[in-house]
Amino acid sequence: MMQLAVSGANGFVGRALCRILHDAGHGVTALVRRPSSVEQGTLELVIPDDHFASIAHGNPAVGHIDTFVHLAARVHVMQDCAADPLVEYRAVNVTGTLNAASAALKAGARRFVFVSSVKALGEGEPGRPWREDDRPSPTDPYGISKFEAEQALLAFGEEYRMEIAIVRPPLVYGPGVRANFLGLMRAIARGIPLPIGKVDARRSMVFLGNLADGLRALATDSRPVHGVYHVTDGDDLTVAGMARAIGDALGRPARLIPIPVGLLRGFGHMTGKVAQVERLTCPLRMSAVRLHEELGWTPPWTVAQGLAETARAFNAEHTQ
């Protein structure tokens, strides 16, 4: 049995990760900013909202840990009101991450697992799926801050001889999903026509259970890990295909209108929504090979199974 610390433990991914670690017999210290109901059997530790500065030099309450999984972050904000968004992102995602790594070092951790983002790579793809050894080219403050955190962590690991595993997930979905994926599910459930019938761009996704299990493998496997790992479902659907698959899972066929992609992009220019339309119509795929080659890991859930679980939770929530 190992002892792990998980920051952001009461978030969408954090709850699933704490559950799977606990079920595997590991001890978990859940680091949160405010009291909450984390997975039963885990130790909840409330820490100040100071970007982990208060525990960077050690905290007896954390105790000894073998691995620190860092999920806490300032997430991507579509309409950021900060005067300088990059400064705000760097404070949390770079400085805060290094503080967390220092706390892990003081607690005796030999491994630090950092959950980054596909945004650290960039908005689109280089004409093929992103590989784990590709040079990133992030374009927005969130992606830039995540990439800078990756680089700073690798240097930290080299200096203090700590294993650093960086995980870049694509779109994450699962029970309790929010944001754009939830909006798409609501539209399909209500039978709202969607103008994406001809969008054949393929996008990588990862089911919440697959991501949590991949993080478990990286956090607890006895073999050494280092560098960047991609975690996906391994089945990249087109945007239209994803909508149809969601409809199948919901039991409500998606109503897709076959509008040419060129017209959608023209609409984006007319309405000032170029970025939103580009994200919808451009492919963004990731090649995930290192976890399988190095640790023998494969996704335990298929896309169909993941969407079925997501739809089941959605229907339960919206029929109460």
Tab-separated table of C-alpha atoms in Angstrom:
chain	number	residue	atom	x	y	z
A	1	MET	CA	0.000	0.000	0.000
A	2	MET	CA	1.191	3.501	-0.819
A	3	GLN	CA	0.340	6.871	0.699
A	4	LEU	CA	-0.593	9.569	-1.794
A	5	ALA	CA	-1.529	13.231	-1.605
A	6	VAL	CA	-4.034	14.579	-4.133
A	7	SER	CA	-4.533	18.311	-4.582
A	8	GLY	CA	-7.843	19.498	-5.984
A	9	ALA	CA	-9.300	16.315	-4.527
A	10	ASN	CA	-12.864	17.615	-4.448
A	11	GLY	CA	-12.936	18.490	-8.149
A	12	PHE	CA	-14.346	16.594	-11.126
A	13	VAL	CA	-11.221	14.483	-11.673
A	14	GLY	CA	-10.024	14.565	-8.060
A	15	ARG	CA	-13.059	12.779	-6.658
A	16	ALA	CA	-12.790	10.002	-9.240
A	17	LEU	CA	-9.062	9.615	-8.600
A	18	CYS	CA	-9.450	9.469	-4.798
A	19	ARG	CA	-12.142	6.814	-5.230
A	20	ILE	CA	-10.040	4.584	-7.466
A	21	LEU	CA	-6.952	4.953	-5.249
A	22	HIS	CA	-8.953	4.104	-2.132
A	23	ASP	CA	-10.547	1.105	-3.850
A	24	ALA	CA	-7.063	-0.114	-4.780
A	25	GLY	CA	-6.098	-0.096	-1.107
A	26	HIS	CA	-3.913	3.022	-1.043
A	27	GLY	CA	-3.970	5.719	1.597
A	28	VAL	CA	-5.024	9.157	0.335
A	29	THR	CA	-4.577	12.620	1.808
A	30	ALA	CA	-7.034	14.907	0.030
A	31	LEU	CA	-5.808	18.502	-0.118
A	32	VAL	CA	-8.703	20.952	-0.490
A	33	ARG	CA	-9.246	24.667	-0.026
A	34	ARG	CA	-12.558	24.331	1.812
A	35	PRO	CA	-14.220	21.528	3.769
A	36	SER	CA	-16.086	19.089	1.556
A	37	SER	CA	-17.183	15.475	1.380
A	38	VAL	CA	-14.343	13.673	-0.382
A	39	GLU	CA	-14.163	9.923	-0.911
A	40	GLN	CA	-14.951	7.944	2.233
A	41	GLY	CA	-11.799	6.578	3.811
A	42	THR	CA	-9.539	9.426	2.682
A	43	LEU	CA	-7.963	11.995	4.996
A	44	GLU	CA	-9.174	15.490	4.176
A	45	LEU	CA	-6.737	18.323	4.847
A	46	VAL	CA	-7.931	21.896	4.330
A	47	ILE	CA	-5.100	24.213	3.328
A	48	PRO	CA	-5.127	28.009	2.777
A	49	ASP	CA	-5.864	29.433	-0.640
A	50	ASP	CA	-2.277	30.654	-1.034
A	51	HIS	CA	-1.056	28.600	-4.015
A	52	PHE	CA	0.434	25.968	-1.647
A	53	ALA	CA	2.911	28.463	-0.204
A	54	SER	CA	1.906	27.514	3.349
A	55	ILE	CA	2.977	23.881	2.898
A	56	ALA	CA	5.876	24.392	0.481
A	57	HIS	CA	8.408	24.160	3.325
A	58	GLY	CA	6.710	21.218	4.999
A	59	ASN	CA	3.594	20.639	7.079
A	60	PRO	CA	3.368	17.878	9.720
A	61	ALA	CA	-0.335	17.433	8.930
A	62	VAL	CA	0.543	16.184	5.440
A	63	GLY	CA	2.708	13.408	6.872
A	64	HIS	CA	4.858	11.102	4.780
A	65	ILE	CA	3.716	10.513	1.198
A	66	ASP	CA	5.078	8.391	-1.630
A	67	THR	CA	3.480	10.259	-4.536
A	68	PHE	CA	1.866	13.675	-4.933
A	69	VAL	CA	-0.779	14.045	-7.656
A	70	HIS	CA	-1.336	17.707	-8.501
A	71	LEU	CA	-4.746	18.509	-9.978
A	72	ALA	CA	-5.400	21.934	-8.479
A	73	ALA	CA	-5.179	24.677	-11.093
A	74	ARG	CA	-6.619	27.858	-12.475
A	75	VAL	CA	-8.611	26.317	-15.283
A	76	HIS	CA	-9.313	27.644	-18.748
A	77	VAL	CA	-11.673	30.635	-18.611
A	78	MET	CA	-13.555	31.475	-21.820
A	79	GLN	CA	-14.196	35.132	-20.883
A	80	ASP	CA	-11.441	36.125	-18.478
A	81	CYS	CA	-11.977	39.425	-16.638
A	82	ALA	CA	-8.479	39.584	-15.133
A	83	ALA	CA	-6.434	42.667	-16.046
A	84	ASP	CA	-3.539	40.417	-17.048
A	85	PRO	CA	-4.755	36.800	-17.393
A	86	LEU	CA	-1.255	35.394	-17.925
A	87	VAL	CA	-0.073	36.802	-14.575
A	88	GLU	CA	-3.043	35.190	-12.830
A	89	TYR	CA	-2.512	31.846	-14.567
A	90	ARG	CA	1.200	31.846	-13.785
A	91	ALA	CA	0.593	32.562	-10.092
A	92	VAL	CA	-1.570	29.458	-9.729
A	93	ASN	CA	-0.357	27.092	-12.437
A	94	VAL	CA	3.386	27.760	-12.317
A	95	THR	CA	4.253	29.166	-8.879
A	96	GLY	CA	1.542	27.102	-7.186
A	97	THR	CA	2.706	23.933	-8.909
A	98	LEU	CA	6.319	24.459	-7.842
A	99	ASN	CA	5.136	25.104	-4.290
A	100	ALA	CA	3.232	21.813	-4.407
A	101	ALA	CA	6.348	20.038	-5.689
A	102	SER	CA	8.364	21.517	-2.815
A	103	ALA	CA	5.713	20.283	-0.363
A	104	ALA	CA	5.931	16.820	-1.922
A	105	LEU	CA	9.713	16.832	-1.560
A	106	LYS	CA	9.484	17.822	2.116
A	107	ALA	CA	6.974	15.005	2.677
A	108	GLY	CA	9.381	12.429	1.257
A	109	ALA	CA	7.639	11.841	-2.073
A	110	ARG	CA	9.704	10.134	-4.755
A	111	ARG	CA	7.218	10.951	-7.524
A	112	PHE	CA	5.143	13.962	-8.578
A	113	VAL	CA	2.308	13.522	-11.091
A	114	PHE	CA	1.206	16.787	-12.698
A	115	VAL	CA	-2.053	17.006	-14.627
A	116	SER	CA	-1.450	19.470	-17.432
A	117	SER	CA	-3.697	19.908	-20.483
A	118	VAL	CA	-3.912	19.463	-24.236
A	119	LYS	CA	-3.894	23.281	-24.252
A	120	ALA	CA	-0.183	23.132	-23.408
A	121	LEU	CA	0.321	21.784	-26.930
A	122	GLY	CA	-1.727	24.410	-28.769
A	123	GLU	CA	-5.151	24.944	-30.275
A	124	GLY	CA	-4.908	22.710	-33.329
A	125	GLU	CA	-2.804	19.757	-34.402
A	126	PRO	CA	0.253	19.606	-36.710
A	127	GLY	CA	-1.566	17.706	-39.470
A	128	ARG	CA	-1.485	14.493	-37.422
A	129	PRO	CA	-2.095	13.460	-33.814
A	130	TRP	CA	0.147	15.187	-31.292
A	131	ARG	CA	2.905	12.891	-30.071
A	132	GLU	CA	4.279	12.935	-26.563
A	133	ASP	CA	7.685	14.106	-27.810
A	134	ASP	CA	6.363	16.957	-29.978
A	135	ARG	CA	7.448	20.502	-29.218
A	136	PRO	CA	4.414	22.376	-27.826
A	137	SER	CA	3.264	25.740	-29.172
A	138	PRO	CA	0.586	27.011	-26.762
A	139	THR	CA	-1.208	30.191	-27.765
A	140	ASP	CA	-3.446	31.282	-24.881
A	141	PRO	CA	-2.521	32.260	-21.297
A	142	TYR	CA	-3.871	29.025	-19.833
A	143	GLY	CA	-1.916	26.820	-22.219
A	144	ILE	CA	1.230	28.918	-21.831
A	145	SER	CA	1.062	28.663	-18.039
A	146	LYS	CA	0.586	24.887	-18.183
A	147	PHE	CA	3.567	24.442	-20.513
A	148	GLU	CA	5.716	26.702	-18.329
A	149	ALA	CA	4.733	24.621	-15.311
A	150	GLU	CA	5.753	21.454	-17.160
A	151	GLN	CA	9.182	22.881	-17.948
A	152	ALA	CA	9.705	24.180	-14.414
A	153	LEU	CA	8.732	20.802	-12.951
A	154	LEU	CA	11.133	18.868	-15.173
A	155	ALA	CA	13.950	21.153	-14.015
A	156	PHE	CA	12.820	20.684	-10.393
A	157	GLY	CA	12.807	16.927	-10.791
A	158	GLU	CA	16.288	16.918	-12.263
A	159	GLU	CA	17.638	19.107	-9.466
A	160	TYR	CA	16.087	17.117	-6.615
A	161	ARG	CA	16.046	13.670	-8.239
A	162	MET	CA	12.276	13.360	-8.110
A	163	GLU	CA	10.321	11.460	-10.758
A	164	ILE	CA	8.084	13.857	-12.687
A	165	ALA	CA	5.161	12.509	-14.717
A	166	ILE	CA	3.266	15.063	-16.783
A	167	VAL	CA	-0.197	14.077	-17.995
A	168	ARG	CA	-1.889	15.967	-20.821
A	169	PRO	CA	-5.540	14.917	-21.073
A	170	PRO	CA	-7.770	16.017	-23.959
A	171	LEU	CA	-11.495	16.733	-23.441
A	172	VAL	CA	-12.595	14.935	-20.260
A	173	TYR	CA	-16.179	13.685	-19.964
A	174	GLY	CA	-18.038	11.562	-17.465
A	175	PRO	CA	-20.751	11.715	-14.789
A	176	GLY	CA	-20.962	15.280	-13.521
A	177	VAL	CA	-19.318	16.827	-16.582
A	178	ARG	CA	-19.951	20.548	-17.044
A	179	ALA	CA	-19.116	23.291	-19.556
A	180	ASN	CA	-19.439	22.690	-23.303
A	181	PHE	CA	-19.968	18.933	-23.092
A	182	LEU	CA	-22.909	19.393	-20.747
A	183	GLY	CA	-24.332	22.053	-23.059
A	184	LEU	CA	-24.100	19.648	-25.993
A	185	MET	CA	-25.853	16.920	-24.015
A	186	ARG	CA	-28.644	19.296	-23.033
A	187	ALA	CA	-29.161	20.396	-26.620
A	188	ILE	CA	-29.328	16.811	-27.886
A	189	ALA	CA	-31.654	15.760	-25.060
A	190	ARG	CA	-34.010	18.624	-25.937
A	191	GLY	CA	-33.988	17.763	-29.628
A	192	ILE	CA	-32.410	21.075	-30.649
A	193	PRO	CA	-31.090	20.958	-34.243
A	194	LEU	CA	-27.303	21.345	-34.409
A	195	PRO	CA	-25.454	22.596	-37.527
A	196	ILE	CA	-22.580	20.096	-37.254
A	197	GLY	CA	-23.725	17.262	-39.503
A	198	LYS	CA	-20.769	17.770	-41.862
A	199	VAL	CA	-18.066	18.419	-39.275
A	200	ASP	CA	-15.763	15.456	-39.783
A	201	ALA	CA	-12.858	16.764	-37.692
A	202	ARG	CA	-11.740	14.138	-35.212
A	203	ARG	CA	-11.136	15.040	-31.575
A	204	SER	CA	-9.476	12.985	-28.883
A	205	MET	CA	-11.419	12.546	-25.640
A	206	VAL	CA	-10.920	10.681	-22.383
A	207	PHE	CA	-13.573	9.246	-20.113
A	208	LEU	CA	-13.237	10.272	-16.471
A	209	GLY	CA	-12.748	6.665	-15.384
A	210	ASN	CA	-9.982	6.145	-17.943
A	211	LEU	CA	-8.166	9.303	-16.878
A	212	ALA	CA	-8.406	8.403	-13.188
A	213	ASP	CA	-7.116	4.893	-13.894
A	214	GLY	CA	-4.235	6.231	-15.980
A	215	LEU	CA	-3.301	8.599	-13.160
A	216	ARG	CA	-3.472	5.693	-10.712
A	217	ALA	CA	-1.039	3.715	-12.854
A	218	LEU	CA	1.414	6.597	-13.102
A	219	ALA	CA	1.153	7.377	-9.392
A	220	THR	CA	1.522	3.864	-8.004
A	221	ASP	CA	3.420	1.658	-10.473
A	222	SER	CA	6.773	0.510	-9.115
A	223	ARG	CA	8.520	1.074	-12.438
A	224	PRO	CA	10.136	4.497	-12.973
A	225	VAL	CA	8.207	7.154	-14.873
A	226	HIS	CA	9.397	10.446	-16.287
A	227	GLY	CA	8.270	13.080	-18.758
A	228	VAL	CA	5.074	13.542	-20.748
A	229	TYR	CA	2.237	11.031	-21.018
A	230	HIS	CA	-0.980	11.365	-23.016
A	231	VAL	CA	-4.140	9.630	-21.783
A	232	THR	CA	-7.046	9.155	-24.209
A	233	ASP	CA	-9.856	6.702	-24.890
A	234	GLY	CA	-7.940	5.543	-27.964
A	235	ASP	CA	-10.945	6.065	-30.250
A	236	ASP	CA	-11.117	9.529	-31.806
A	237	LEU	CA	-14.649	10.331	-32.992
A	238	THR	CA	-15.588	13.039	-35.460
A	239	VAL	CA	-17.512	15.959	-33.974
A	240	ALA	CA	-20.655	14.766	-35.738
A	241	GLY	CA	-19.971	11.184	-34.680
A	242	MET	CA	-19.545	12.281	-31.070
A	243	ALA	CA	-22.919	14.040	-31.159
A	244	ARG	CA	-24.560	10.935	-32.615
A	245	ALA	CA	-22.917	8.726	-29.993
A	246	ILE	CA	-24.154	11.026	-27.229
A	247	GLY	CA	-27.652	10.838	-28.716
A	248	ASP	CA	-27.496	7.045	-28.772
A	249	ALA	CA	-26.413	6.990	-25.127
A	250	LEU	CA	-29.224	9.369	-24.146
A	251	GLY	CA	-31.820	7.507	-26.180
A	252	ARG	CA	-32.534	10.713	-28.095
A	253	PRO	CA	-31.167	10.706	-31.661
A	254	ALA	CA	-29.104	13.808	-32.346
A	255	ARG	CA	-30.716	16.162	-34.886
A	256	LEU	CA	-27.753	17.217	-37.021
A	257	ILE	CA	-28.045	19.671	-39.908
A	258	PRO	CA	-25.441	19.090	-42.672
A	259	ILE	CA	-24.179	22.656	-43.074
A	260	PRO	CA	-20.855	22.902	-44.972
A	261	VAL	CA	-17.889	23.693	-42.743
A	262	GLY	CA	-17.001	26.697	-44.918
A	263	LEU	CA	-20.350	28.296	-44.125
A	264	LEU	CA	-19.856	27.668	-40.419
A	265	ARG	CA	-16.498	29.415	-40.567
A	266	GLY	CA	-18.024	32.290	-42.474
A	267	PHE	CA	-20.650	32.602	-39.758
A	268	GLY	CA	-17.858	32.671	-37.204
A	269	HIS	CA	-16.214	35.626	-38.969
A	270	MET	CA	-19.517	37.498	-39.200
A	271	THR	CA	-20.350	37.041	-35.525
A	272	GLY	CA	-16.870	37.438	-34.030
A	273	LYS	CA	-16.799	33.801	-32.951
A	274	VAL	CA	-13.900	32.639	-35.088
A	275	ALA	CA	-12.096	30.917	-32.215
A	276	GLN	CA	-15.201	29.001	-31.111
A	277	VAL	CA	-15.937	27.789	-34.641
A	278	GLU	CA	-12.300	26.804	-35.217
A	279	ARG	CA	-12.315	24.718	-32.054
A	280	LEU	CA	-15.456	23.003	-33.323
A	281	THR	CA	-14.335	22.360	-36.893
A	282	CYS	CA	-10.601	21.679	-36.585
A	283	PRO	CA	-9.156	18.273	-35.619
A	284	LEU	CA	-7.310	17.862	-32.336
A	285	ARG	CA	-5.974	14.357	-31.839
A	286	MET	CA	-3.403	12.967	-29.441
A	287	SER	CA	-1.291	9.857	-29.751
A	288	ALA	CA	-1.059	8.069	-26.396
A	289	VAL	CA	1.567	5.325	-26.512
A	290	ARG	CA	3.946	5.707	-23.572
A	291	LEU	CA	1.582	4.449	-20.876
A	292	HIS	CA	0.936	1.280	-22.836
A	293	GLU	CA	4.551	0.716	-23.860
A	294	GLU	CA	6.086	1.445	-20.456
A	295	LEU	CA	3.422	0.324	-17.973
A	296	GLY	CA	1.205	-1.933	-20.078
A	297	TRP	CA	-1.805	0.316	-19.433
A	298	THR	CA	-4.903	0.248	-21.638
A	299	PRO	CA	-8.170	2.195	-21.127
A	300	PRO	CA	-10.550	0.061	-19.032
A	301	TRP	CA	-13.602	1.799	-20.539
A	302	THR	CA	-14.606	2.067	-24.196
A	303	VAL	CA	-16.083	5.294	-25.551
A	304	ALA	CA	-19.519	3.670	-25.729
A	305	GLN	CA	-19.274	2.552	-22.097
A	306	GLY	CA	-18.032	5.969	-20.976
A	307	LEU	CA	-20.827	7.795	-22.776
A	308	ALA	CA	-23.383	5.357	-21.370
A	309	GLU	CA	-22.208	6.129	-17.824
A	310	THR	CA	-22.240	9.854	-18.559
A	311	ALA	CA	-25.742	9.677	-20.033
A	312	ARG	CA	-27.012	7.613	-17.096
A	313	ALA	CA	-25.863	10.271	-14.647
A	314	PHE	CA	-27.270	13.060	-16.840
A	315	ASN	CA	-30.681	11.393	-17.090
A	316	ALA	CA	-30.756	10.733	-13.336
A	317	GLU	CA	-29.978	14.374	-12.579
A	318	HIS	CA	-32.459	15.794	-15.062
A	319	THR	CA	-35.411	13.547	-14.231
A	320	GLN	CA	-35.470	14.265	-10.503
